[in-house]
């Protein structure tokens, strides 16, 4: 059964987010009180180059099944909800298989739309050396597989509980 395992937030641009009991998603903005909330891009690297770009990273989701894989690879610190920066940690949802523009209903109210996969970045290695490589693999044809979760925008806001 698909469900929300954890909801996480950070009011600063810190790498990790803190687990909380609930978060409020605001249509077209993101997670209320989170550093990445806003109509325009909030990602510090991108905002320097393109400050007027729309924010397609309002809500970051990761599937908790990834945590077991990370633990097996020796990445215990990264295997806790919120540790690698996601707002919503799910269980039982194959997030990486969802195509761009998929709409997900969370709880009774919230609807988000998938904007793409999260690109693993060098900050992952600052958190724990080798983590970036652990979140990237290749299929049999050599195509890159990014496993760091998905990004989305809020189409209909509301409260999300863990």
mmCIF file of C-alpha atoms in Angstrom:
data_model
loop_
_atom_site.group_PDB
_atom_site.id
_atom_site.type_symbol
_atom_site.label_atom_id
_atom_site.label_comp_id
_atom_site.label_asym_id
_atom_site.label_seq_id
_atom_site.Cartn_x
_atom_site.Cartn_y
_atom_site.Cartn_z
ATOM 1 C CA UNK A 1 0.000 0.000 0.000
ATOM 2 C CA UNK A 2 1.362 3.419 -0.955
ATOM 3 C CA UNK A 3 1.730 5.899 1.876
ATOM 4 C CA UNK A 4 3.666 8.846 3.265
ATOM 5 C CA UNK A 5 6.313 7.656 5.721
ATOM 6 C CA UNK A 6 7.733 11.059 6.688
ATOM 7 C CA UNK A 7 7.324 14.759 5.946
ATOM 8 C CA UNK A 8 10.370 17.017 6.292
ATOM 9 C CA UNK A 9 11.154 20.720 6.229
ATOM 10 C CA UNK A 10 13.994 23.214 6.590
ATOM 11 C CA UNK A 11 13.647 26.985 6.664
ATOM 12 C CA UNK A 12 17.309 27.328 5.649
ATOM 13 C CA UNK A 13 19.202 26.077 2.627
ATOM 14 C CA UNK A 14 20.779 23.329 4.726
ATOM 15 C CA UNK A 15 21.291 19.979 3.053
ATOM 16 C CA UNK A 16 19.033 17.902 5.310
ATOM 17 C CA UNK A 17 15.454 18.589 6.348
ATOM 18 C CA UNK A 18 13.929 17.860 9.747
ATOM 19 C CA UNK A 19 11.071 15.359 10.103
ATOM 20 C CA UNK A 20 7.844 16.937 11.404
ATOM 21 C CA UNK A 21 4.299 15.680 12.001
ATOM 22 C CA UNK A 22 2.801 17.567 9.043
ATOM 23 C CA UNK A 23 3.587 20.055 6.302
ATOM 24 C CA UNK A 24 1.341 22.435 4.394
ATOM 25 C CA UNK A 25 1.692 22.612 0.636
ATOM 26 C CA UNK A 26 0.707 25.856 -1.070
ATOM 27 C CA UNK A 27 -0.453 25.866 -4.673
ATOM 28 C CA UNK A 28 2.247 27.184 -7.005
ATOM 29 C CA UNK A 29 4.653 27.797 -4.106
ATOM 30 C CA UNK A 30 5.649 24.546 -2.368
ATOM 31 C CA UNK A 31 6.061 23.641 1.297
ATOM 32 C CA UNK A 32 5.084 26.491 3.621
ATOM 33 C CA UNK A 33 8.146 27.582 5.602
ATOM 34 C CA UNK A 34 10.637 25.595 3.521
ATOM 35 C CA UNK A 35 13.649 27.361 1.999
ATOM 36 C CA UNK A 36 12.809 25.979 -1.451
ATOM 37 C CA UNK A 37 9.245 27.350 -1.502
ATOM 38 C CA UNK A 38 8.488 30.070 -4.051
ATOM 39 C CA UNK A 39 7.061 30.770 -7.496
ATOM 40 C CA UNK A 40 10.551 31.449 -8.863
ATOM 41 C CA UNK A 41 13.546 29.141 -8.587
ATOM 42 C CA UNK A 42 14.992 28.855 -5.063
ATOM 43 C CA UNK A 43 17.860 26.437 -5.710
ATOM 44 C CA UNK A 44 20.927 28.553 -4.840
ATOM 45 C CA UNK A 45 23.036 27.341 -7.773
ATOM 46 C CA UNK A 46 20.304 28.046 -10.333
ATOM 47 C CA UNK A 47 19.060 31.317 -8.826
ATOM 48 C CA UNK A 48 22.483 32.904 -9.431
ATOM 49 C CA UNK A 49 22.213 32.221 -13.165
ATOM 50 C CA UNK A 50 18.468 32.369 -13.830
ATOM 51 C CA UNK A 51 16.593 34.111 -10.980
ATOM 52 C CA UNK A 52 13.394 34.521 -13.020
ATOM 53 C CA UNK A 53 13.114 30.832 -13.898
ATOM 54 C CA UNK A 54 9.937 29.165 -12.555
ATOM 55 C CA UNK A 55 10.401 26.921 -9.533
ATOM 56 C CA UNK A 56 9.992 23.351 -10.754
ATOM 57 C CA UNK A 57 11.491 21.980 -7.495
ATOM 58 C CA UNK A 58 8.786 23.035 -5.041
ATOM 59 C CA UNK A 59 8.470 19.581 -3.453
ATOM 60 C CA UNK A 60 11.114 16.835 -3.397
ATOM 61 C CA UNK A 61 10.030 13.214 -2.881
ATOM 62 C CA UNK A 62 12.138 10.124 -2.172
ATOM 63 C CA UNK A 63 11.030 6.514 -1.893
ATOM 64 C CA UNK A 64 12.053 4.959 1.440
ATOM 65 C CA UNK A 65 13.042 1.747 -0.323
ATOM 66 C CA UNK A 66 16.171 3.625 -1.422
ATOM 67 C CA UNK A 67 17.294 3.798 2.216
ATOM 68 C CA UNK A 68 17.836 0.013 2.423
ATOM 69 C CA UNK A 69 19.999 0.178 -0.686
ATOM 70 C CA UNK A 70 22.004 3.039 0.834
ATOM 71 C CA UNK A 71 22.439 1.160 4.139
ATOM 72 C CA UNK A 72 23.746 -1.878 2.272
ATOM 73 C CA UNK A 73 26.274 0.418 0.582
ATOM 74 C CA UNK A 74 27.484 1.781 3.933
ATOM 75 C CA UNK A 75 25.578 5.074 3.788
ATOM 76 C CA UNK A 76 23.839 4.877 7.159
ATOM 77 C CA UNK A 77 23.717 8.662 7.656
ATOM 78 C CA UNK A 78 21.857 9.103 4.369
ATOM 79 C CA UNK A 79 19.324 6.393 5.125
ATOM 80 C CA UNK A 80 17.014 8.415 7.390
ATOM 81 C CA UNK A 81 13.962 10.408 6.250
ATOM 82 C CA UNK A 82 14.902 14.003 5.427
ATOM 83 C CA UNK A 83 18.647 13.325 5.522
ATOM 84 C CA UNK A 84 19.197 13.943 1.822
ATOM 85 C CA UNK A 85 16.797 16.844 1.564
ATOM 86 C CA UNK A 86 13.430 15.438 0.603
ATOM 87 C CA UNK A 87 10.168 16.990 1.762
ATOM 88 C CA UNK A 88 8.130 13.795 1.484
ATOM 89 C CA UNK A 89 9.376 10.254 2.059
ATOM 90 C CA UNK A 90 7.098 7.601 0.569
ATOM 91 C CA UNK A 91 6.784 3.847 0.896
ATOM 92 C CA UNK A 92 5.232 1.579 -1.720
ATOM 93 C CA UNK A 93 5.385 4.091 -4.604
ATOM 94 C CA UNK A 94 7.752 3.530 -7.527
ATOM 95 C CA UNK A 95 8.518 7.234 -7.824
ATOM 96 C CA UNK A 96 11.378 6.867 -10.302
ATOM 97 C CA UNK A 97 9.081 5.125 -12.782
ATOM 98 C CA UNK A 98 6.545 7.965 -12.878
ATOM 99 C CA UNK A 99 6.733 10.021 -16.080
ATOM 100 C CA UNK A 100 7.054 13.799 -16.103
ATOM 101 C CA UNK A 101 3.653 15.527 -15.737
ATOM 102 C CA UNK A 102 2.182 12.661 -13.686
ATOM 103 C CA UNK A 103 -0.256 14.012 -11.113
ATOM 104 C CA UNK A 104 -0.141 12.478 -7.646
ATOM 105 C CA UNK A 105 -2.863 12.872 -5.048
ATOM 106 C CA UNK A 106 -1.542 12.874 -1.499
ATOM 107 C CA UNK A 107 -4.110 12.443 1.237
ATOM 108 C CA UNK A 108 -7.553 13.930 0.719
ATOM 109 C CA UNK A 109 -6.543 17.311 -0.720
ATOM 110 C CA UNK A 110 -3.068 17.719 -2.142
ATOM 111 C CA UNK A 111 -2.233 17.255 -5.810
ATOM 112 C CA UNK A 112 1.324 17.591 -7.091
ATOM 113 C CA UNK A 113 2.702 17.245 -10.611
ATOM 114 C CA UNK A 114 6.023 15.549 -11.338
ATOM 115 C CA UNK A 115 8.512 17.853 -13.079
ATOM 116 C CA UNK A 116 11.436 15.427 -13.303
ATOM 117 C CA UNK A 117 14.079 13.426 -11.526
ATOM 118 C CA UNK A 118 16.353 15.052 -8.971
ATOM 119 C CA UNK A 119 19.831 15.482 -10.363
ATOM 120 C CA UNK A 120 22.351 14.163 -7.843
ATOM 121 C CA UNK A 121 24.864 16.931 -7.096
ATOM 122 C CA UNK A 122 28.239 17.339 -5.413
ATOM 123 C CA UNK A 123 26.585 18.376 -2.136
ATOM 124 C CA UNK A 124 25.786 14.698 -1.652
ATOM 125 C CA UNK A 125 29.507 13.948 -1.329
ATOM 126 C CA UNK A 126 29.898 16.725 1.236
ATOM 127 C CA UNK A 127 27.223 14.989 3.301
ATOM 128 C CA UNK A 128 28.911 11.580 2.969
ATOM 129 C CA UNK A 129 31.741 10.819 0.568
ATOM 130 C CA UNK A 130 30.678 8.556 -2.316
ATOM 131 C CA UNK A 131 26.955 9.222 -1.874
ATOM 132 C CA UNK A 132 26.618 10.906 -5.263
ATOM 133 C CA UNK A 133 27.947 7.810 -7.038
ATOM 134 C CA UNK A 134 25.652 5.612 -4.933
ATOM 135 C CA UNK A 135 22.649 7.552 -6.269
ATOM 136 C CA UNK A 136 23.641 7.108 -9.904
ATOM 137 C CA UNK A 137 23.779 3.824 -11.786
ATOM 138 C CA UNK A 138 23.586 2.696 -15.408
ATOM 139 C CA UNK A 139 21.332 0.229 -17.172
ATOM 140 C CA UNK A 140 22.550 -2.529 -19.479
ATOM 141 C CA UNK A 141 22.674 -0.084 -22.407
ATOM 142 C CA UNK A 142 24.748 2.450 -20.476
ATOM 143 C CA UNK A 143 21.935 4.940 -19.824
ATOM 144 C CA UNK A 144 22.228 6.844 -16.556
ATOM 145 C CA UNK A 145 19.716 6.038 -13.832
ATOM 146 C CA UNK A 146 19.266 8.802 -11.263
ATOM 147 C CA UNK A 147 17.933 7.445 -7.966
ATOM 148 C CA UNK A 148 17.835 10.627 -5.816
ATOM 149 C CA UNK A 149 14.062 11.049 -6.002
ATOM 150 C CA UNK A 150 11.701 13.237 -7.980
ATOM 151 C CA UNK A 151 10.819 16.921 -8.056
ATOM 152 C CA UNK A 152 7.326 18.360 -8.334
ATOM 153 C CA UNK A 153 5.111 21.433 -8.227
ATOM 154 C CA UNK A 154 1.966 21.926 -6.162
ATOM 155 C CA UNK A 155 -1.254 22.033 -8.198
ATOM 156 C CA UNK A 156 -3.603 21.917 -5.204
ATOM 157 C CA UNK A 157 -2.445 22.714 -1.709
ATOM 158 C CA UNK A 158 -3.306 21.319 1.675
ATOM 159 C CA UNK A 159 -1.917 19.497 4.661
ATOM 160 C CA UNK A 160 0.220 16.346 4.394
ATOM 161 C CA UNK A 161 0.689 14.211 7.500
ATOM 162 C CA UNK A 162 3.260 11.527 8.133
#
